[in-house]
Every structure is written in C-alpha cells, then in structure tokens.
Tab-separated table of C-alpha atoms and ligand atoms in Angstrom:
chain	number	residue	atom	x	y	z
U	1	UNK	CA	-44.733	31.357	-7.112
U	2	UNK	CA	-46.318	32.992	-10.153
U	3	UNK	CA	-45.232	36.563	-10.746
U	4	UNK	CA	-44.640	38.901	-13.677
U	5	UNK	CA	-40.976	37.937	-13.497
U	6	UNK	CA	-41.457	34.167	-13.286
U	7	UNK	CA	-43.561	34.480	-16.472
U	8	UNK	CA	-40.632	36.223	-18.212
U	9	UNK	CA	-38.014	33.800	-16.903
U	10	UNK	CA	-40.137	30.652	-17.187
U	11	UNK	CA	-39.131	29.644	-13.659
U	12	UNK	CA	-40.756	28.539	-10.426
U	13	UNK	CA	-39.010	31.250	-8.364
U	14	UNK	CA	-38.278	34.917	-9.237
U	15	UNK	CA	-34.536	34.365	-8.905
U	16	UNK	CA	-31.576	34.476	-11.302
U	17	UNK	CA	-28.154	32.998	-10.633
U	18	UNK	CA	-25.813	35.802	-11.672
U	19	UNK	CA	-23.533	35.353	-14.651
U	20	UNK	CA	-20.044	34.795	-13.259
U	21	UNK	CA	-17.195	34.666	-15.786
U	22	UNK	CA	-15.156	31.446	-15.467
U	23	UNK	CA	-17.476	30.276	-12.663
U	24	UNK	CA	-20.975	29.926	-14.095
U	25	UNK	CA	-20.706	26.980	-16.469
U	26	UNK	CA	-23.315	24.548	-17.769
U	27	UNK	CA	-23.146	22.475	-14.554
U	28	UNK	CA	-24.001	25.368	-12.242
U	29	UNK	CA	-26.597	26.827	-14.626
U	30	UNK	CA	-28.361	23.458	-15.013
U	31	UNK	CA	-28.336	22.782	-11.254
U	32	UNK	CA	-29.887	26.198	-10.554
U	33	UNK	CA	-32.496	25.768	-13.281
U	34	UNK	CA	-33.339	22.289	-11.998
U	35	UNK	CA	-33.754	23.892	-8.551
U	36	UNK	CA	-36.457	26.231	-9.883
U	37	UNK	CA	-34.531	29.496	-10.432
U	38	UNK	CA	-32.911	30.686	-13.672
U	39	UNK	CA	-29.388	29.372	-14.190
U	40	UNK	CA	-27.068	31.426	-16.389
U	41	UNK	CA	-24.030	30.370	-18.363
U	42	UNK	CA	-21.523	33.231	-18.160
U	43	UNK	CA	-19.917	33.836	-21.535
U	44	UNK	CA	-17.503	36.410	-20.099
U	45	UNK	CA	-14.393	34.456	-21.004
U	46	UNK	CA	-15.793	32.464	-23.939
U	47	UNK	CA	-15.823	32.691	-27.707
U	48	UNK	CA	-18.815	31.646	-29.805
U	49	UNK	CA	-17.758	28.043	-30.239
U	50	UNK	CA	-17.179	27.497	-26.529
U	51	UNK	CA	-20.499	29.091	-25.637
U	52	UNK	CA	-22.344	26.901	-28.131
U	53	UNK	CA	-20.798	23.795	-26.523
U	54	UNK	CA	-21.774	24.943	-23.025
U	55	UNK	CA	-25.361	25.645	-24.121
U	56	UNK	CA	-25.608	22.225	-25.728
U	57	UNK	CA	-24.114	20.582	-22.623
U	58	UNK	CA	-26.563	22.469	-20.400
U	59	UNK	CA	-29.478	21.120	-22.484
U	60	UNK	CA	-28.333	17.572	-21.679
U	61	UNK	CA	-28.392	18.424	-17.931
U	62	UNK	CA	-31.753	20.195	-17.667
U	63	UNK	CA	-34.998	20.526	-19.557
U	64	UNK	CA	-35.789	23.754	-17.673
U	65	UNK	CA	-35.153	27.243	-19.106
U	66	UNK	CA	-31.718	28.775	-18.609
U	67	UNK	CA	-29.968	31.875	-19.883
U	68	UNK	CA	-26.635	33.318	-20.974
U	69	UNK	CA	-24.771	36.343	-19.605
U	70	UNK	CA	-22.739	38.350	-22.108
U	71	UNK	CA	-20.136	40.833	-20.887
U	72	UNK	CA	-20.230	43.527	-23.559
U	73	UNK	CA	-16.511	44.262	-23.209
U	74	UNK	CA	-15.742	40.703	-24.356
U	75	UNK	CA	-14.050	41.069	-27.777
U	76	UNK	CA	-16.219	38.155	-28.985
U	77	UNK	CA	-19.500	39.891	-28.009
U	78	UNK	CA	-20.747	40.075	-31.652
U	79	UNK	CA	-20.178	36.363	-32.152
U	80	UNK	CA	-21.784	35.478	-28.801
U	81	UNK	CA	-24.802	37.639	-29.661
U	82	UNK	CA	-25.381	35.478	-32.758
U	83	UNK	CA	-24.882	32.168	-30.934
U	84	UNK	CA	-27.637	32.915	-28.399
U	85	UNK	CA	-30.040	33.486	-31.296
U	86	UNK	CA	-28.983	30.366	-33.198
U	87	UNK	CA	-29.202	28.251	-30.039
U	88	UNK	CA	-32.610	29.729	-29.099
U	89	UNK	CA	-31.588	30.728	-25.581
U	90	UNK	CA	-34.590	31.956	-23.549
U	91	UNK	CA	-32.960	34.788	-21.559
U	92	UNK	CA	-29.871	36.945	-22.132
U	93	UNK	CA	-28.469	39.190	-19.438
U	94	UNK	CA	-25.725	41.675	-20.206
U	95	UNK	CA	-23.049	43.354	-18.134
U	96	UNK	CA	-20.597	46.242	-18.583
U	97	UNK	CA	-22.516	48.759	-20.645
U	98	UNK	CA	-25.402	49.064	-23.075
U	99	UNK	CA	-26.414	46.124	-25.290
U	100	UNK	CA	-28.314	48.597	-27.546
U	101	UNK	CA	-27.063	47.374	-30.908
U	102	UNK	CA	-27.950	43.732	-30.144
U	103	UNK	CA	-31.410	44.261	-28.668
U	104	UNK	CA	-33.488	44.437	-31.911
U	105	UNK	CA	-32.146	41.105	-33.208
U	106	UNK	CA	-32.564	39.431	-29.821
U	107	UNK	CA	-36.136	40.679	-29.429
U	108	UNK	CA	-36.926	39.592	-32.994
U	109	UNK	CA	-35.707	36.106	-32.026
U	110	UNK	CA	-38.023	36.061	-28.981
U	111	UNK	CA	-35.186	36.322	-26.446
U	112	UNK	CA	-35.990	37.959	-23.099
U	113	UNK	CA	-33.317	40.641	-22.604
U	114	UNK	CA	-32.287	41.709	-19.099
U	115	UNK	CA	-29.358	44.158	-18.829
U	116	UNK	CA	-27.542	44.758	-15.545
U	117	UNK	CA	-27.595	48.436	-14.548
U	118	UNK	CA	-25.991	50.465	-11.773
U	119	UNK	CA	-27.867	53.757	-12.245
U	120	UNK	CA	-31.362	55.070	-12.976
U	121	UNK	CA	-30.093	56.723	-16.180
U	122	UNK	CA	-28.972	53.431	-17.714
U	123	UNK	CA	-32.155	51.709	-16.476
U	124	UNK	CA	-34.300	54.296	-18.304
U	125	UNK	CA	-32.209	53.970	-21.472
U	126	UNK	CA	-32.603	50.201	-21.348
U	127	UNK	CA	-36.368	50.452	-20.895
U	128	UNK	CA	-36.603	52.708	-23.948
U	129	UNK	CA	-34.819	50.007	-25.991
U	130	UNK	CA	-37.658	47.607	-25.150
U	131	UNK	CA	-35.846	45.225	-22.777
U	132	UNK	CA	-37.964	42.926	-20.579
U	133	UNK	CA	-36.517	43.746	-17.138
U	134	UNK	CA	-33.339	45.139	-15.587
U	135	UNK	CA	-31.051	43.852	-12.866
U	136	UNK	CA	-30.205	46.732	-10.495
U	137	UNK	CA	-26.874	45.705	-9.016
U	138	UNK	CA	-25.456	47.463	-5.972
U	139	UNK	CA	-21.777	47.796	-5.177
U	140	UNK	CA	-21.939	45.178	-2.396
U	141	UNK	CA	-21.821	42.620	-5.206
U	142	UNK	CA	-18.843	40.550	-6.233
U	143	UNK	CA	-17.133	41.284	-9.558
U	144	UNK	CA	-17.450	44.512	-11.588
U	145	UNK	CA	-19.492	47.086	-9.693
U	146	UNK	CA	-20.934	50.587	-9.847
U	147	UNK	CA	-21.054	53.289	-7.177
U	148	UNK	CA	-24.435	52.903	-5.463
U	149	UNK	CA	-25.467	50.393	-2.844
U	150	UNK	CA	-28.360	48.016	-3.417
U	151	UNK	CA	-30.359	49.771	-0.674
U	152	UNK	CA	-30.352	53.104	-2.509
U	153	UNK	CA	-30.204	51.894	-6.106
U	154	UNK	CA	-33.147	49.481	-6.148
U	155	UNK	CA	-35.957	51.826	-5.022
U	156	UNK	CA	-34.718	54.587	-7.333
U	157	UNK	CA	-34.619	52.243	-10.329
U	158	UNK	CA	-38.054	50.880	-9.366
U	159	UNK	CA	-39.393	54.452	-9.470
U	160	UNK	CA	-37.587	55.237	-12.720
U	161	UNK	CA	-38.939	52.408	-14.895
U	162	UNK	CA	-42.112	50.378	-15.245
U	163	UNK	CA	-40.520	47.070	-16.273
U	164	UNK	CA	-39.645	44.530	-13.522
U	165	UNK	CA	-36.516	45.300	-11.504
U	166	UNK	CA	-34.375	42.479	-10.152
U	167	UNK	CA	-32.253	43.378	-7.134
U	168	UNK	CA	-28.637	42.171	-6.972
U	169	UNK	CA	-25.741	42.737	-4.609
U	170	UNK	CA	-25.572	41.624	-1.019
U	171	UNK	CA	-28.499	39.202	-1.007
U	172	UNK	CA	-27.559	36.003	0.806
U	173	UNK	CA	-30.665	34.695	2.557
U	174	UNK	CA	-34.429	35.089	2.897
U	175	UNK	CA	-33.992	38.382	4.736
U	176	UNK	CA	-32.240	39.783	1.680
U	177	UNK	CA	-35.096	38.685	-0.577
U	178	UNK	CA	-37.647	40.225	1.808
U	179	UNK	CA	-35.673	43.484	1.873
U	180	UNK	CA	-35.460	43.533	-1.935
U	181	UNK	CA	-39.190	42.940	-2.118
U	182	UNK	CA	-39.864	45.853	0.254
U	183	UNK	CA	-37.677	48.088	-1.938
U	184	UNK	CA	-40.003	47.271	-4.819
U	185	UNK	CA	-37.970	44.603	-6.617
U	186	UNK	CA	-39.751	41.861	-8.568
U	187	UNK	CA	-36.995	39.331	-7.977
U	188	UNK	CA	-33.379	38.806	-7.001
U	189	UNK	CA	-30.080	37.899	-8.643
U	190	UNK	CA	-27.618	35.954	-6.532
U	191	UNK	CA	-23.907	35.490	-7.225
U	192	UNK	CA	-21.755	34.996	-4.143
U	193	UNK	CA	-23.982	32.430	-2.396
U	194	UNK	CA	-23.964	30.227	-5.501
U	195	UNK	CA	-20.146	30.071	-5.317
U	196	UNK	CA	-20.858	27.589	-2.516
U	197	UNK	CA	-23.275	25.450	-4.522
U	198	UNK	CA	-22.151	21.818	-4.574
U	199	UNK	CA	-22.472	21.866	-8.360
U	200	UNK	CA	-20.273	24.971	-8.708
U	201	UNK	CA	-17.053	23.639	-10.250
U	202	UNK	CA	-14.632	26.262	-8.871
U	203	UNK	CA	-11.468	25.094	-7.072
U	204	UNK	CA	-12.000	23.965	-3.460
U	205	UNK	CA	-9.574	26.714	-2.316
U	206	UNK	CA	-12.014	29.305	-3.711
U	207	UNK	CA	-14.906	27.789	-1.747
U	208	UNK	CA	-12.760	27.572	1.409
U	209	UNK	CA	-11.806	31.234	1.040
U	210	UNK	CA	-15.454	32.302	0.688
U	211	UNK	CA	-16.328	30.272	3.796
U	212	UNK	CA	-13.500	31.957	5.767
U	213	UNK	CA	-14.276	35.458	4.522
U	214	UNK	CA	-15.639	37.906	7.094
U	215	UNK	CA	-17.868	40.939	6.498
U	216	UNK	CA	-14.867	43.289	6.146
U	217	UNK	CA	-12.636	41.081	3.996
U	218	UNK	CA	-13.476	42.252	0.490
U	219	UNK	CA	-11.726	45.092	-1.329
U	220	UNK	CA	-12.406	47.098	-4.476
U	221	UNK	CA	-9.573	47.434	-6.961
U	222	UNK	CA	-9.547	49.298	-10.288
U	223	UNK	CA	-11.323	52.460	-9.118
U	224	UNK	CA	-8.475	54.593	-10.499
U	225	UNK	CA	-8.979	53.161	-13.989
U	226	UNK	CA	-12.767	53.456	-13.871
U	227	UNK	CA	-13.391	49.698	-13.728
U	228	UNK	CA	-13.912	48.815	-10.068
U	229	UNK	CA	-13.986	45.132	-9.150
U	230	UNK	CA	-14.835	43.597	-5.761
U	231	UNK	CA	-12.685	40.645	-4.652
U	232	UNK	CA	-11.680	38.914	-1.445
U	233	UNK	CA	-8.558	40.533	0.050
U	234	UNK	CA	-5.408	38.510	-0.738
U	235	UNK	CA	-1.788	39.256	-1.755
U	236	UNK	CA	-2.799	40.109	-5.363
U	237	UNK	CA	-5.464	42.556	-4.214
U	238	UNK	CA	-3.138	44.240	-1.705
U	239	UNK	CA	-0.457	44.630	-4.380
U	240	UNK	CA	-2.993	46.156	-6.782
U	241	UNK	CA	-4.144	48.630	-4.140
U	242	UNK	CA	-0.518	49.630	-3.513
U	243	UNK	CA	0.059	50.128	-7.246
U	244	UNK	CA	-3.067	52.261	-7.471
U	245	UNK	CA	-1.923	54.370	-4.531
U	246	UNK	CA	1.379	54.973	-6.329
U	247	UNK	CA	-0.483	56.035	-9.472
U	248	UNK	CA	0.764	53.092	-11.543
U	249	UNK	CA	-0.332	52.770	-15.139
U	250	UNK	CA	-3.077	50.487	-16.409
U	251	UNK	CA	-0.389	48.387	-18.154
U	252	UNK	CA	1.546	47.888	-14.900
U	253	UNK	CA	-1.589	46.694	-13.172
U	254	UNK	CA	-2.686	44.552	-16.066
U	255	UNK	CA	0.638	42.727	-15.962
U	256	UNK	CA	-0.384	41.111	-12.668
U	257	UNK	CA	-4.129	40.830	-13.241
U	258	UNK	CA	-4.162	39.159	-16.617
U	259	UNK	CA	-5.462	35.606	-16.178
U	260	UNK	CA	-5.999	36.137	-12.453
U	261	UNK	CA	-9.664	35.037	-12.375
U	262	UNK	CA	-8.683	31.843	-14.141
U	263	UNK	CA	-5.903	31.343	-11.557
U	264	UNK	CA	-8.497	31.603	-8.781
U	265	UNK	CA	-11.220	29.472	-10.342
U	266	UNK	CA	-9.182	26.728	-11.986
U	267	UNK	CA	-5.899	26.622	-10.027
U	268	UNK	CA	-7.060	27.808	-6.599
U	269	UNK	CA	-3.957	30.041	-6.497
U	270	UNK	CA	-4.638	31.948	-3.273
U	271	UNK	CA	-1.782	34.428	-3.784
U	272	UNK	CA	-2.108	35.404	-7.451
U	273	UNK	CA	-5.765	34.634	-8.115
U	274	UNK	CA	-8.578	37.154	-8.260
U	275	UNK	CA	-11.258	35.740	-5.935
U	276	UNK	CA	-14.278	37.815	-6.855
U	277	UNK	CA	-16.979	37.742	-4.190
U	278	UNK	CA	-19.405	40.166	-2.612
U	279	UNK	CA	-19.630	41.619	0.892
U	280	UNK	CA	-22.288	39.042	1.737
U	281	UNK	CA	-19.537	36.372	1.690
U	282	UNK	CA	-19.311	36.975	5.448
U	283	UNK	CA	-22.818	35.556	5.814
U	284	UNK	CA	-22.531	32.526	3.552
U	285	UNK	CA	-20.666	29.549	4.869
U	286	UNK	CA	-22.457	26.352	3.843
U	287	UNK	CA	-21.773	24.211	0.794
U	288	UNK	CA	-25.168	22.949	-0.373
U	289	UNK	CA	-26.858	21.688	-3.523
U	290	UNK	CA	-28.128	24.643	-5.588
U	291	UNK	CA	-31.731	23.508	-5.178
U	292	UNK	CA	-31.383	23.626	-1.357
U	293	UNK	CA	-29.910	27.142	-1.518
U	294	UNK	CA	-32.924	28.289	-3.532
U	295	UNK	CA	-35.602	26.530	-1.479
U	296	UNK	CA	-34.008	27.554	1.843
U	297	UNK	CA	-33.873	31.211	0.802
U	298	UNK	CA	-37.502	31.265	-0.343
U	299	UNK	CA	-38.744	29.331	2.713
U	300	UNK	CA	-37.070	31.944	4.936
U	301	UNK	CA	-38.508	34.743	2.796
U	302	UNK	CA	-42.050	33.371	2.960
U	303	UNK	CA	-41.870	32.944	6.752
U	304	UNK	CA	-40.664	36.535	7.130
U	305	UNK	CA	-43.431	37.871	4.942
U	306	UNK	CA	-45.992	36.013	7.071
U	307	UNK	CA	-44.480	37.279	10.329
U	308	UNK	CA	-43.959	40.883	9.180
U	309	UNK	CA	-40.985	43.070	10.030
U	310	UNK	CA	-39.441	43.750	13.395
U	311	UNK	CA	-39.459	47.562	13.405
C	1	FMN	C1	-17.012	35.492	-9.231
C	1	FMN	C2	-17.972	36.475	-9.830
C	1	FMN	C3	-17.910	36.718	-11.191
C	1	FMN	C4	-18.837	37.588	-11.787
C	1	FMN	N1	-18.811	37.757	-13.148
C	1	FMN	C5	-19.820	38.447	-13.761
C	1	FMN	C6	-19.949	38.424	-15.179
C	1	FMN	O1	-19.175	37.772	-15.891
C	1	FMN	N2	-20.977	39.123	-15.733
C	1	FMN	C7	-21.884	39.842	-14.973
C	1	FMN	O2	-22.799	40.478	-15.536
C	1	FMN	N3	-21.781	39.860	-13.610
C	1	FMN	C8	-20.801	39.153	-13.004
C	1	FMN	N4	-20.774	39.068	-11.626
C	1	FMN	C9	-21.888	39.665	-10.835
C	1	FMN	C10	-23.000	38.618	-10.588
C	1	FMN	O3	-23.627	38.234	-11.780
C	1	FMN	C11	-24.093	39.117	-9.617
C	1	FMN	O4	-24.791	40.227	-10.145
C	1	FMN	C12	-23.515	39.500	-8.262
C	1	FMN	O5	-22.635	38.500	-7.813
C	1	FMN	C13	-24.648	39.702	-7.249
C	1	FMN	O6	-24.172	40.117	-6.006
C	1	FMN	P1	-23.696	39.108	-4.820
C	1	FMN	O7	-22.330	38.645	-5.229
C	1	FMN	O8	-23.689	39.973	-3.630
C	1	FMN	O9	-24.698	37.998	-4.769
C	1	FMN	C14	-19.818	38.238	-11.001
C	1	FMN	C15	-19.830	38.004	-9.610
C	1	FMN	C16	-18.942	37.136	-9.026
C	1	FMN	C17	-19.034	36.873	-7.544
C-alpha cells in the first residue's frame, strides 16, 4: 500500500504499533517493523541511557524504520527528547499532553512527529505546531485514555485538521481498519492485539489474561484524579475502584499502584499487577507472529473493501 501516511512512516502498511510502557521493547518494535508496519519502542519507563540501548538493539534486529513513543509526564522527557535526535529516530509519537516545546528541535532534525490526542482542540493545537499527523485515540483503548470513543472522536478530528489522522482504540481486526477508514482515518494504531504477538516479551500470565478477557472485563481507574487508565479487572483494579469510591487520596492510591505495570509485565503478578488492555481484548485470542497479525488484518480489510458494507 502506498498512502500519504506510509510515505511519512516509511512503511508498507499504514499501521503503527502503539507505544506501550514496559511492553513495547526493541524486540516487539523490530518484529512489527519487519512485518511491514511501524514498530515503536515505548520510552515510558526509561531514562535516556536505557532508550539509547533499546534503539541500538532494535537496529540490530531490523533494517526497517521504527519509532519511539515518549510519555511527556516521564521525568526524563527532556533527556529522551535529545536521545531521539542523536540516534536519528525516524518517527516520534507522544502521549499525555502537548510536546510543544520539543517539536521545533525534532522537526529541525527531520523527525516525523505524531502526537496522540483525545480531543479536536488538542489536534488543532498540534497541527498548528507543524506536526506530521495525529493519533486520535478513543477511550476503548488500553492504558491512559480520554473521554471520547473512537467512533465519535475520529471523524471530528478528521474534520478539524488537514494532516493525516491515525485511529486508535478498539481496533482488533480488518473490520476495525475498514471502520476507521470509513471514519476518514489515514491509518490505524494498534496496542492490545500486539500484546499477543509472539515477539512481545510480556509475562505469559499477561498473555493468558488477555486471551481469557471478555468484552466486559476491563475497568477504568483514576477518573477521580483526572488520569483515567483502562486495565483488565483484577484484585488491584477492584481495590482501586473501592478506594476511589471512598474518596481516598492520590497518595493512598499511589501506594498500591506504584510499580504495578512492572509487576504485570515482568512478574505476571495477577493480583497486584496493572494489566493494561483495551476493550477489544475480548476479540483477540490468538498468539501469532507480529507479521501475521499485520498481514491478517490487512487481508481482512482489503476483502471487506472489495465486498462493501452490509448495511
Ligand atoms: C499495556 C499498554 C500500555 C500502554 N502504554 C502507552 C504508553 O506508554 N504511551 C502511549 O502513548 N500509549 C500507551 N498505550 C496506548 C497504546 O499506544 C495504543 O494507543 C492503544 O493501545 C490503542 O488501543 P487498543 O489497545 O484498543 O489497540 C498503552 C496501551 C497498552 C495496552
């Protein structure tokens, strides 16, 4: 496929593997890039030195383009912003706010900048900064989320900006890509389905939990503090929801959440871990090589586009 977005990403398919803190390492990013989409190394939990090592490792695993995701609330964001320039990373995506102060230096270095947005207002602000595209992420997604669903967010962002819009949140197969395309998106970003990539190095318990998860099994915690996060329901999540109901303080909640994503990803601790995943987890149940996930999704999409819709 050759589209405006594949030109920006340097990929065969208009698809990005979402940045996923602790999850999206060099192995997953390289496998996705080798499969024809854009793999991302998530720097969410990294400092500059760690990120540099992951980028260098990724270069030994693929000669295809890949990118880096920087969570702007990471205290090392300044350092990470410099590393992506020094390491000549092709694409940077950002989460949790506006990357405004970093954009001029990134653009100067020839980096394609793609912020994640959850509203038309932020999308417009990003376009005025000169970014290359935006990811419009609906609240079906795993991890940190906004208020709007993908179905309502994507067409409104498409109408609000003239740069390419990449749809994220709740896309798990070719039907999801076709729907995103009908809403006006130029491509898709996938997180939850890549948790089940063979090359994804998360603990087997995490993969098993995603496989078992039904449509109604995710919950959103952190709404009271203004930082909502979607995870699979487990004892930690239920305890957090109880604490929120009681009006507990941020500190009380932080006491049980600190390190919880690491506990899920590395230790497979099903009670105390934070197993971030989206609502589409109910639809994904197969562990497959990343390249098969990508080609299967686009084969389904192309067949649907040939057949037309069913309404
Ligand atoms: C385990 C997990 C961790 C995530 N961490 C991040 C992150 O560090 N930075 C970010 O911008 N988005 C993060 N996300 C969101 C993904 O990049 C992606 O936009 C989202 O998963 C897409 O929706 P889906 O899960 O329905 O496919 C995370 C998602 C998951 C499932």
